[in-house]
Amino acid sequence: MSARDRILAKLKAAPNLPKPEPDVAAWFAGHRPVENTADKVARFRKCIEFAHAEVHAVTAITWLPKLREVLAARQIDKLLVAEETPHGNAALDELPPQGIECSTYDMPIEAWKTEMFHATPASLTAARAAIAETGTLILWPDAKEPRLMSLVPPVHIVLLDSAKIYNTFYEATQAEGWKDSLPTNALLISGPSKTADIQVTLAYGAHGPKELIVLLMGDEQ
Amino acid sequence: MNAQPIHFKPSEGFRDRAKAVVDNPFLRQSFRGAMDFLMSKRAGQFPDVEELESLRTLGEQIRQYNLGKLPELLVRLEENLTRNGIQVHWAETPDEANEIILGICKRVDAKLMVKGKSMVSEEIELNHAAEAAGIGALESDMGEYIVQLAGEKPSHIIMPAIHKTKEEIAKLFHEKVPGVEYTDNVDALIQIGRKVLREKFLEADIGLSGVNFAIAETGTLCLVENEGNGRMCTTTPPIHVAITGIEKIVEQLSHVPPLLSLLTRSATGQNISTYFNMISSPRKPGEKDGPEEVHLVLLDNGRSQAYADEQLRKTLQCIRCGACMNHCPVYTRIGGHAYGTTYPGPIGKIISPHMLGLEATATMATASSLCGACGEVCPVKIPIPELLMRLREESFSAPHPNPAMRGQGAGYNGLVSFVWRAWATVYRSPMLYGLATWAGSRFSWLMPSSQGPWTTVRTPLKPAPKRLRDMLKERG
Ligand code: SF4
């Protein structure tokens, strides 16, 4: 008998004690507010700023100048972007003439690991959506915008459409039908990387980005 | 480099280890300070008592519902992971788990494994087994990295290096990391760790991680963390191996949000962790990063024994938040190492006997004042004090056939049990009780001045010269 069969046999020999199915939907309906976009934006902002992220309200017109400003303030002149995405292409068109070199993630990581780790100061990705309750960005990395873009560069800049903020994580998973469509790696990101492992003193930039900057796209401004 | 595996009986020498900590003001300060901090952070997350209680009830229901279907869910998880391209392995014992993981390492001739935080890998002593097989196993969680550099073990399941001051860590880095000047600036220390470990992520052949929740219906492994080292371990090396106990499974994706909220708020007082990492497959064709192979090792190691008993099964509801430790007056005073087990504190006391047998852990459940704080804060409502009582019963009752636990009766002592039976007889009979108290008040001078552990810190017990009933009689 394999370990698998032995373990399953032991579990099946145990008393069968079925328990009622929990009603998760009812709990959320009773305990979490359903807010309008403006309130969700405010809540999202408050939470993610508390976690040390920087948030800038932008529009379809101002986001690129804001991006340039954010990079200039940090004296960064190189940005990793995703080709074949609208925001990546916009950056590729606009930024190089203004003195910011844009590199693309156009080959498997094995071919340029060292460069990614040592010579990529910042990256730009989109967020698929966000969560107001916890100030959380939802990222679904794919072939165009791979996983390491939001992890390795010390500065991670994220473009988020304020119309895509959900009240809760639960609402996001339900509304978008996650259970039938999860990607290789879905990510919730709620601030820059941090640790409190030395004497419970909070320090940012443990292993991932030291700074997380959110360009929050809305049409109010 | 690595700490020695646990070959001693955690029960033995417990008092001495505990006393050594109690006598060390620095250690006591480290634990007291950190636990006070974590308790107030948690309290800040739960301002609304009704919300907390209803969420705990939901958490309990979710965990009990899923445990009720455990065998079926494990099979479904395996099916869906396999469909997604993740390879599933089963291990009954720590040795089997190590063999599986080292087998994967050897197949690809791995030199270096980087590890994200995983208490189950501590449970199976993976670092030691890897080292014996000539494979480097490097911890990458900052706390775990510090503890490994020092040749120690974690003293807390969430904050592994909580027993160390920043000055000690500064000295450690200066001595052990080549080219590092002494600094006790926490930011600088973290940046040193970041720099060293980033090179290792680049080099590593295998990334190892734990699992916080495994979702059966989607075939997804979820990891909770703040640092990003878990994401590094699960994304950068060509192979990712995850290891988990068989109990950490949920049927539905919708079960995850409430548990995640309970976990991070109870553990560190954060409304959510910095990263929540949901892995459902290895790198797909066309994708440019992520491991080519993903493995999951499902470990039993005594969990099926707890599962077989309705009351003991509740132990498996645990989501490893550490809140029971943070609120435990015993843990706060003696720290994590004194217990001598991988999992310290209240959760350690109720889970370790299933892993190590009661022979090795007979007295663990007695290291409690039964104040009830652990049960009160547990986010999934495990009745820890009740389980401690049960484990005391299992340890100290006379050995009987078909016990619920390995090592039942290991702490049984015929003389002690006779004394208690005699005591019960005397207290049940008014005549015997009267006689005994009369004799006690007359012959109190016979009481020895040394009364075992009682008199190490207290004055000897002595019956009063007059009994209460005599005094009442005198007053008329
Ligand atoms: S027993 Fe409860 S409080 Fe303790 S670690 Fe487990 S879930 Fe947390």
XYZ file of C-alpha atoms and ligand atoms in Angstrom:
705
model
C 0.000 0.000 0.000
C 1.323 3.454 -0.855
C 1.575 6.284 1.662
C -1.382 7.841 -0.130
C -3.556 4.797 0.363
C -2.511 4.373 3.975
C -3.266 7.994 4.847
C -6.623 7.927 3.077
C -7.494 4.599 4.698
C -6.804 6.022 8.161
C -8.903 9.108 7.465
C -11.765 7.064 6.054
C -11.713 4.737 9.053
C -12.293 7.735 11.339
C -15.856 8.573 12.373
C -17.729 10.328 9.610
C -18.856 13.620 11.143
C -20.359 15.778 8.415
C -20.842 19.441 9.335
C -23.228 21.982 7.807
C -21.934 24.113 4.967
C -20.874 27.594 6.116
C -22.751 30.552 4.648
C -19.944 32.878 3.629
C -22.162 35.056 1.427
C -24.510 35.834 4.313
C -21.654 36.851 6.567
C -20.287 39.320 4.034
C -23.764 40.682 3.288
C -24.248 41.341 6.994
C -20.829 42.675 7.901
C -19.298 44.602 5.030
C -20.553 47.829 3.467
C -21.340 48.081 -0.226
C -20.013 51.498 -1.175
C -20.103 53.756 -4.220
C -16.968 54.333 -6.268
C -15.930 57.511 -4.479
C -16.150 55.857 -1.075
C -14.362 52.777 -2.286
C -11.589 54.929 -3.733
C -11.250 56.753 -0.422
C -11.184 53.553 1.583
C -8.713 51.892 -0.779
C -6.422 54.903 -0.621
C -6.508 55.175 3.126
C -5.633 51.511 3.608
C -2.861 51.214 1.052
C -1.294 54.499 2.126
C -1.328 53.230 5.684
C 0.702 50.285 4.372
C 3.227 52.795 3.030
C 2.271 52.856 -0.656
C 2.248 56.159 -2.530
C -0.973 56.983 -4.393
C -1.463 59.592 -7.122
C -4.807 60.427 -8.667
C -4.406 60.642 -12.432
C -6.475 60.683 -15.617
C -6.002 59.156 -19.049
C -4.155 62.353 -19.945
C -2.100 62.999 -16.845
C -0.868 59.534 -15.948
C 2.187 59.569 -18.211
C 3.439 62.967 -17.055
C 2.851 61.806 -13.467
C 4.803 58.640 -14.138
C 7.670 60.700 -15.500
C 7.546 62.945 -12.458
C 7.582 59.967 -10.078
C 10.643 58.551 -11.820
C 12.398 61.905 -11.981
C 11.878 62.455 -8.258
C 13.849 59.249 -7.692
C 16.386 59.936 -10.407
C 15.381 56.787 -12.233
C 15.946 56.811 -15.971
C 15.091 53.234 -16.819
C 11.698 51.536 -16.688
C 10.657 47.957 -17.369
C 7.355 47.831 -19.250
C 5.157 45.179 -20.827
C 4.989 45.242 -24.587
C 1.638 44.631 -26.239
C -0.289 46.172 -23.368
C -1.930 49.575 -23.896
C -0.094 51.169 -20.986
C 3.204 49.506 -21.926
C 2.924 50.715 -25.491
C 2.012 54.226 -24.381
C 5.082 54.324 -22.164
C 7.250 52.974 -24.969
C 6.001 55.725 -27.278
C 6.222 58.638 -24.889
C 9.002 58.096 -22.392
C 12.174 57.360 -24.402
C 12.084 60.721 -26.191
C 11.966 62.296 -22.735
C 15.104 60.576 -21.573
C 13.669 57.482 -19.908
C 14.888 54.234 -21.316
C 12.140 51.614 -21.544
C 13.131 47.978 -21.515
C 10.664 45.202 -22.219
C 10.197 41.710 -20.821
C 10.531 40.104 -24.231
C 12.305 36.860 -23.434
C 12.178 34.154 -20.772
C 13.730 35.196 -17.470
C 16.542 32.633 -17.807
C 18.004 34.734 -20.621
C 18.315 37.909 -18.551
C 18.019 37.018 -14.860
C 21.126 38.924 -13.847
C 20.015 42.070 -15.646
C 16.571 41.821 -14.076
C 18.063 41.520 -10.600
C 20.879 44.037 -10.944
C 19.938 46.597 -13.579
C 16.183 47.077 -13.441
C 15.402 49.934 -11.058
C 11.667 50.237 -11.739
C 8.733 48.592 -13.458
C 5.260 49.541 -14.633
C 2.352 47.093 -14.565
C -1.390 47.330 -14.571
C -3.619 46.058 -11.785
C -6.559 43.960 -12.854
C -8.679 45.291 -10.009
C -8.430 46.286 -6.352
C -10.051 45.776 -2.960
C -11.234 48.722 -0.866
C -11.558 46.910 2.476
C -7.879 46.107 2.755
C -6.238 48.508 0.282
C -5.195 45.695 -2.009
C -4.151 45.527 -5.655
C -5.091 42.444 -7.658
C -2.547 41.408 -10.281
C -2.956 38.587 -12.804
C 0.462 38.203 -14.356
C 0.443 36.648 -17.825
C 2.767 36.049 -20.772
C 2.776 39.774 -21.583
C 3.206 41.063 -18.051
C 5.049 38.307 -16.140
C 5.192 37.593 -12.419
C 8.627 38.956 -11.587
C 7.771 42.460 -12.852
C 5.937 43.145 -9.618
C 8.601 41.567 -7.406
C 12.189 42.171 -8.425
C 12.506 45.895 -9.356
C 12.964 48.065 -6.232
C 10.255 50.474 -7.407
C 6.961 49.073 -8.662
C 4.491 51.440 -10.281
C 0.951 50.205 -10.798
C -1.786 51.646 -12.944
C -5.244 51.093 -11.487
C -8.637 52.023 -12.910
C -10.712 53.355 -10.023
C -13.863 51.876 -11.567
C -12.436 48.438 -10.819
C -12.323 48.632 -7.046
C -14.378 45.992 -5.258
C -15.629 46.287 -1.706
C -14.048 43.020 -0.541
C -11.815 40.168 -1.681
C -14.868 37.947 -1.494
C -16.820 40.236 -3.830
C -13.935 40.285 -6.321
C -13.707 36.495 -6.471
C -17.473 36.151 -6.918
C -18.031 38.975 -9.395
C -15.186 37.863 -11.623
C -15.872 34.148 -11.395
C -12.359 33.373 -10.192
C -13.054 29.769 -9.404
C -13.250 28.873 -13.065
C -10.521 31.153 -14.340
C -7.566 31.349 -11.971
C -4.290 32.072 -13.779
C -0.909 30.450 -13.112
C -0.332 32.950 -10.330
C -2.901 35.406 -9.007
C -1.539 37.999 -6.617
C -2.892 40.304 -3.976
C -0.454 43.114 -3.198
C -1.126 45.506 -0.344
C 1.982 47.635 -0.028
C 5.735 47.523 -0.514
C 7.606 44.487 0.777
C 8.247 44.685 4.516
C 9.317 42.798 7.624
C 9.169 43.217 11.390
C 11.410 40.247 12.092
C 14.069 42.220 13.957
C 12.666 43.269 17.326
C 9.243 43.913 15.776
C 10.678 47.036 14.140
C 9.043 47.626 10.774
C 11.445 47.879 7.818
C 10.459 48.230 4.153
C 12.075 46.622 1.141
C 12.742 43.196 2.625
C 12.894 41.091 -0.530
C 10.447 42.696 -2.938
C 9.893 46.315 -4.005
C 10.986 48.986 -1.556
C 8.397 51.347 -2.961
C 4.936 50.735 -4.333
C 3.404 53.595 -6.286
C -0.200 53.516 -7.426
C -1.405 55.686 -10.303
C -5.106 55.743 -9.628
C -6.939 56.501 -12.818
C -10.308 58.195 -12.462
C -12.315 60.696 -14.421
C -13.130 63.048 -11.552
C -9.962 65.109 -11.899
C 25.238 25.582 10.288
C 21.916 24.012 11.113
C 20.521 23.218 14.506
C 20.570 19.610 15.528
C 17.360 17.658 15.034
C 15.168 16.939 18.016
C 16.159 13.555 19.367
C 15.445 14.250 22.999
C 12.132 14.083 24.799
C 10.643 17.569 24.882
C 9.078 16.725 28.268
C 12.454 16.037 29.813
C 14.393 19.028 30.977
C 11.436 21.325 30.359
C 11.624 22.790 33.848
C 15.323 23.538 33.522
C 14.921 25.152 30.109
C 11.970 27.187 31.354
C 13.858 28.305 34.437
C 16.852 29.373 32.372
C 14.606 31.768 30.422
C 12.760 33.017 33.467
C 16.137 33.865 35.006
C 17.285 35.767 31.893
C 15.990 39.357 32.000
C 16.955 40.084 28.363
C 15.036 37.148 26.961
C 12.077 37.951 29.164
C 12.107 41.506 27.956
C 12.260 40.402 24.301
C 9.261 38.128 24.652
C 7.224 40.392 26.904
C 7.778 43.381 24.627
C 6.961 41.497 21.453
C 3.899 39.758 22.843
C 2.489 43.012 24.261
C 3.004 44.591 20.857
C 1.307 41.744 18.979
C -1.600 41.634 21.427
C -2.298 45.333 21.064
C -1.986 45.141 17.272
C -4.523 42.327 17.188
C -6.895 44.160 19.506
C -6.700 47.178 17.192
C -7.948 45.019 14.310
C -11.033 43.838 16.142
C -12.739 46.918 17.547
C -16.185 45.425 16.971
C -16.825 42.469 19.249
C -19.853 41.271 17.308
C -17.881 41.276 14.056
C -15.036 39.371 15.695
C -17.272 36.766 17.276
C -19.368 36.148 14.180
C -16.239 35.907 12.034
C -14.675 33.441 14.483
C -17.837 31.376 14.345
C -17.702 31.427 10.550
C -14.018 30.459 10.651
C -14.803 27.559 12.951
C -17.657 26.417 10.698
C -15.458 26.584 7.597
C -12.676 24.576 9.180
C -15.044 21.975 10.663
C -16.978 21.619 7.424
C -13.780 21.011 5.480
C -12.338 18.602 8.048
C -15.614 16.703 7.893
C -14.925 16.043 4.210
C -11.156 15.696 4.491
C -10.549 12.373 2.707
C -12.809 13.342 -0.177
C -11.259 16.816 -0.445
C -7.711 15.476 -0.496
C -8.585 13.300 -3.463
C -10.254 16.237 -5.220
C -7.300 18.483 -4.495
C -4.978 15.884 -5.949
C -7.118 15.540 -9.076
C -7.301 19.256 -9.701
C -3.653 19.955 -8.956
C -2.657 17.133 -11.274
C -4.955 18.497 -13.972
C -3.222 21.862 -13.552
C 0.207 20.257 -13.904
C 1.223 20.281 -10.244
C 2.682 16.969 -9.018
C 1.275 15.625 -5.759
C 3.198 13.435 -3.284
C 2.030 11.865 -0.042
C 4.140 11.261 3.054
C 3.109 9.506 6.233
C 6.236 10.377 8.177
C 8.880 13.125 8.220
C 11.400 10.660 6.775
C 9.148 9.938 3.821
C 8.651 13.648 3.202
C 12.395 14.301 3.277
C 12.989 11.403 0.934
C 10.496 12.809 -1.574
C 11.962 16.314 -1.469
C 15.576 15.160 -1.589
C 14.634 12.784 -4.416
C 13.475 15.769 -6.469
C 16.692 17.613 -5.595
C 18.894 14.707 -6.594
C 17.092 14.122 -9.875
C 18.117 17.581 -11.041
C 21.424 17.505 -9.193
C 20.395 20.510 -7.102
C 23.079 22.298 -5.104
C 20.996 24.952 -3.412
C 17.450 25.083 -2.137
C 16.066 28.440 -0.999
C 13.291 28.202 1.533
C 10.331 30.408 2.233
C 8.881 30.236 5.698
C 7.479 26.769 6.353
C 6.865 25.339 9.804
C 6.142 21.937 8.252
C 9.681 21.903 6.840
C 10.893 22.572 10.390
C 8.658 19.774 11.595
C 10.379 17.279 9.269
C 13.875 18.724 9.973
C 14.378 19.244 6.246
C 17.449 21.477 6.607
C 19.261 18.782 8.493
C 18.311 16.053 6.006
C 19.322 18.256 3.064
C 22.659 19.061 4.596
C 23.321 15.383 5.266
C 22.618 14.765 1.573
C 25.039 17.508 0.545
C 22.367 19.972 -0.568
C 22.425 23.512 0.756
C 19.157 24.610 2.361
C 18.980 28.329 2.938
C 16.229 30.077 4.855
C 15.137 33.308 3.182
C 12.521 34.702 5.552
C 14.488 37.372 7.465
C 13.663 35.878 10.854
C 14.411 32.336 9.725
C 17.640 33.494 8.062
C 18.799 35.067 11.329
C 17.895 31.960 13.314
C 19.687 29.714 10.817
C 22.823 31.901 10.859
C 22.841 31.568 14.638
C 22.440 27.781 14.435
C 19.169 27.974 16.338
C 15.523 27.153 15.819
C 12.543 29.485 15.526
C 11.122 30.531 18.879
C 7.772 31.675 17.461
C 5.845 30.334 14.472
C 5.238 33.798 12.982
C 8.251 35.700 14.313
C 11.091 33.175 14.359
C 13.825 35.459 15.701
C 11.741 37.221 18.309
C 14.108 36.069 21.069
C 17.011 38.049 19.653
C 17.814 41.701 20.236
C 18.977 43.864 17.348
C 22.403 44.103 18.966
C 22.721 40.316 18.931
C 21.658 40.251 15.285
C 24.128 43.030 14.462
C 26.918 40.994 16.043
C 25.790 37.847 14.254
C 25.770 39.524 10.816
C 29.155 41.106 11.486
C 30.652 37.743 12.425
C 28.922 35.451 9.945
C 28.326 37.485 6.781
C 31.594 38.228 4.965
C 32.442 41.905 4.650
C 29.702 43.251 6.900
C 30.544 46.056 9.331
C 28.799 46.113 12.698
C 25.545 48.067 12.578
C 22.494 47.806 14.785
C 20.347 49.926 12.482
C 17.373 47.701 11.649
C 16.934 49.080 8.114
C 20.611 48.526 7.378
C 20.463 44.979 8.757
C 17.464 44.140 6.584
C 19.224 45.559 3.524
C 22.225 43.333 4.255
C 19.952 40.295 4.374
C 18.204 41.415 1.179
C 21.491 41.726 -0.681
C 22.847 38.343 0.413
C 19.606 36.512 -0.274
C 18.913 38.103 -3.673
C 22.103 36.495 -4.965
C 20.889 33.166 -3.629
C 17.488 33.453 -5.307
C 19.367 33.865 -8.582
C 21.491 30.801 -7.929
C 18.988 28.398 -6.402
C 17.851 25.224 -8.154
C 14.854 24.607 -5.936
C 12.467 26.890 -4.102
C 10.672 25.432 -1.106
C 7.591 26.889 0.530
C 4.812 26.070 2.919
C 1.113 26.461 2.159
C -1.478 28.440 4.104
C -4.556 27.174 2.282
C -4.908 24.567 -0.472
C -8.117 24.983 -2.471
C -9.580 21.679 -3.628
C -12.081 22.923 -6.231
C -9.514 24.956 -8.173
C -6.278 23.117 -7.399
C -4.611 26.219 -5.941
C -1.910 26.724 -3.308
C -2.166 29.958 -1.298
C 0.680 31.613 0.578
C 0.528 34.523 3.002
C 3.597 36.717 3.564
C 4.948 40.243 3.929
C 8.534 40.079 2.763
C 8.302 38.777 -0.795
C 10.745 35.934 -0.163
C 7.878 33.466 -0.510
C 7.146 34.873 -3.947
C 10.860 34.708 -4.781
C 11.056 31.040 -3.749
C 7.932 30.142 -5.697
C 8.783 32.133 -8.837
C 12.532 32.359 -9.443
C 14.036 28.835 -9.189
C 13.219 26.293 -11.939
C 11.440 24.004 -9.464
C 9.019 24.870 -6.672
C 8.283 22.328 -3.959
C 5.500 23.132 -1.500
C 4.895 21.142 1.651
C 1.830 21.138 3.874
C 0.018 19.143 6.516
C -2.995 17.269 5.161
C -5.393 19.434 7.184
C -4.795 22.791 5.498
C -7.357 22.220 2.821
C -10.550 24.045 1.917
C -13.129 22.862 -0.546
C -14.030 26.213 -2.047
C -12.311 29.412 -3.043
C -15.063 31.274 -1.182
C -13.785 29.789 2.096
C -10.507 31.625 1.720
C -11.425 35.321 2.254
C -12.816 34.847 5.791
C -9.895 32.645 6.844
C -7.372 35.061 5.353
C -8.948 37.941 7.246
C -8.895 35.971 10.510
C -5.322 34.840 9.929
C -3.585 38.142 9.278
C -5.611 40.133 11.799
C -5.023 37.564 14.545
C -1.377 36.939 13.729
C 0.191 40.354 13.326
C -2.742 42.736 13.536
C -2.649 43.526 9.820
C -5.915 43.787 7.903
C -4.151 41.790 5.191
C -0.581 40.677 4.535
C 1.520 42.484 1.927
C 1.315 39.506 -0.407
C -1.276 36.820 -0.937
C 0.138 34.477 -3.525
C -2.194 32.018 -5.288
C -0.420 29.397 -7.355
C -2.434 27.162 -9.673
C 0.094 25.765 -12.122
C 3.702 25.651 -13.248
C 4.852 27.974 -16.046
C 2.544 27.599 -19.036
C 3.739 27.610 -22.656
C 4.510 31.184 -23.655
C 4.896 32.454 -20.094
C 8.280 33.975 -19.403
C 8.871 33.204 -15.754
C 7.796 30.911 -12.941
C 9.002 27.373 -12.222
C 8.769 24.683 -14.871
C 7.816 22.150 -12.202
C 5.630 22.545 -9.144
C 5.282 19.821 -6.506
C 3.105 19.497 -3.427
C 4.021 17.178 -0.558
C 1.088 16.262 1.692
C 2.288 15.239 5.150
C 0.387 13.222 7.746
C 2.843 12.864 10.670
C 0.258 12.094 13.349
C -2.530 14.295 12.004
C -4.620 11.269 11.107
C -4.439 10.180 14.745
C -5.950 13.486 15.870
C -8.512 13.134 13.082
C -9.781 9.803 14.371
C -11.231 11.295 17.575
C -14.070 13.797 17.471
C -12.657 16.016 20.209
C -9.006 15.772 19.200
C -9.952 16.490 15.576
C -10.533 20.115 16.559
C -6.750 20.464 16.857
C -6.663 20.311 13.052
C -8.826 23.420 12.675
C -5.687 25.472 13.354
C -4.618 28.062 10.772
C -1.258 28.692 12.524
C -1.782 32.344 13.348
C 0.207 32.242 16.575
C -2.342 34.310 18.526
C -2.572 31.627 21.218
C 1.161 32.020 21.831
C 1.023 35.797 21.883
C -1.668 35.699 24.565
C -0.246 32.836 26.640
C 1.156 33.892 30.031
C 3.366 30.799 30.065
C 4.771 31.308 26.544
C 5.403 35.000 27.261
C 7.567 34.078 30.240
C 9.454 31.048 28.965
C 9.654 31.720 25.214
C 9.501 29.238 22.390
C 12.667 27.200 22.857
C 11.834 25.906 26.332
C 9.083 23.682 24.934
C 11.627 21.688 22.938
C 9.179 21.137 20.080
C 8.836 22.624 16.592
C 5.522 24.223 17.518
C 5.672 25.994 20.881
C 2.973 27.527 23.054
C -0.637 26.384 23.313
C -0.879 25.093 19.744
C 2.398 23.227 20.280
C 1.025 21.608 23.404
C -2.026 20.263 21.611
C -0.470 19.249 18.276
C 2.991 17.941 19.278
C 1.711 14.863 21.168
C 0.200 13.604 17.901
C 3.476 14.122 16.046
C 5.914 12.871 18.657
C 3.769 10.547 20.791
C 2.853 11.082 24.440
C 5.963 9.173 25.535
C 7.999 12.203 24.519
C 5.448 14.858 25.417
C 3.682 13.516 28.507
C 3.992 16.639 30.632
C 3.607 19.277 27.907
C -0.090 19.793 28.568
C 0.664 20.526 32.226
C 2.651 23.665 31.332
C -0.544 25.678 31.483
C -2.475 27.601 34.090
C -5.660 26.889 32.120
C -6.385 30.607 32.159
C -8.271 30.195 28.901
C -6.720 33.106 26.975
C -5.667 30.854 24.087
C -9.150 29.498 23.525
C -10.619 32.977 23.764
C -8.440 34.454 21.006
C -8.226 31.453 18.694
C -9.713 32.685 15.383
C -11.188 29.280 14.591
C -12.406 28.654 18.129
C -10.303 25.627 19.011
C -11.194 24.828 22.636
C -7.511 24.656 23.595
C -8.003 24.490 27.405
C -10.464 21.620 26.974
C -7.953 19.796 24.766
C -5.206 20.367 27.334
C -7.415 18.695 29.964
C -8.024 15.803 27.588
C -4.305 15.395 26.896
C -3.547 15.376 30.626
C -6.094 12.586 30.971
C -4.502 10.682 28.079
C -1.014 11.089 29.574
C -1.690 10.321 33.200
C -4.485 7.753 33.180
C -3.540 4.084 33.579
C -2.575 2.516 30.255
C -5.561 0.810 28.628
C -6.117 -1.134 25.414
C -7.169 0.711 22.222
C -6.046 4.159 23.326
C -6.920 7.209 21.202
C -3.313 8.347 21.251
C 0.135 6.883 20.822
C 1.811 6.776 24.229
C -1.401 6.951 26.250
C -0.565 6.464 29.944
C 3.077 7.475 29.436
C 2.922 9.739 32.466
C 1.032 7.253 34.647
C 2.474 6.802 38.134
C 0.899 4.107 40.350
C 1.801 5.792 43.636
C 0.482 9.206 42.638
C -2.677 7.641 41.368
C -3.109 5.716 44.673
C -2.660 8.919 46.667
C -5.331 10.709 44.655
C -7.727 7.796 44.996
C -7.184 7.808 48.749
C -7.736 11.580 48.796
C -10.991 11.163 46.903
C -12.193 8.480 49.352
C -11.436 10.689 52.367
C -13.158 13.714 50.857
C -16.257 11.726 50.012
C -16.825 10.462 53.548
C -17.746 13.033 56.273
C -16.451 10.712 58.959
C -13.079 10.081 57.318
C -12.790 13.762 56.462
C -13.422 14.772 60.081
C -10.853 12.296 61.275
C -8.278 13.423 58.777
C -8.641 17.128 59.553
C -8.566 16.387 63.287
C -5.332 14.452 62.834
C -3.980 17.188 60.583
C -4.515 19.929 63.166
C -3.001 17.858 65.985
C 0.030 16.559 64.088
C 0.815 19.544 61.877
C 4.379 19.534 63.254
C 4.838 16.291 61.327
C 4.608 18.128 57.976
C 8.025 18.080 56.295
C 9.638 21.472 55.726
C 10.662 20.487 52.199
C 7.579 19.767 50.086
C 8.967 19.250 46.615
C 8.418 21.908 43.944
C 5.980 23.750 46.240
C 8.695 24.861 48.669
C 11.218 25.925 46.011
C 9.510 29.315 45.921
C 6.928 29.148 48.736
C 6.764 28.565 52.498
C 5.792 24.985 53.514
C 2.129 24.093 53.804
C 0.922 23.446 57.343
C -2.587 22.558 58.537
C -4.049 25.224 60.819
C -3.930 24.445 64.570
C -7.715 24.693 64.700
C -10.206 23.401 62.190
C -12.898 25.681 60.817
C -15.597 23.494 62.331
C -13.960 23.772 65.767
C -13.744 27.544 65.501
C -17.414 27.732 64.519
C -18.338 25.524 67.452
C -16.434 27.800 69.859
C -18.339 30.861 68.580
C -21.516 28.933 69.367
S -4.575 27.169 17.794
Fe -5.850 28.886 17.141
S -4.775 30.682 18.002
Fe -3.303 28.978 18.061
S -2.145 29.131 16.142
Fe -3.865 27.749 15.769
S -5.489 29.045 14.930
Fe -4.005 30.417 15.907
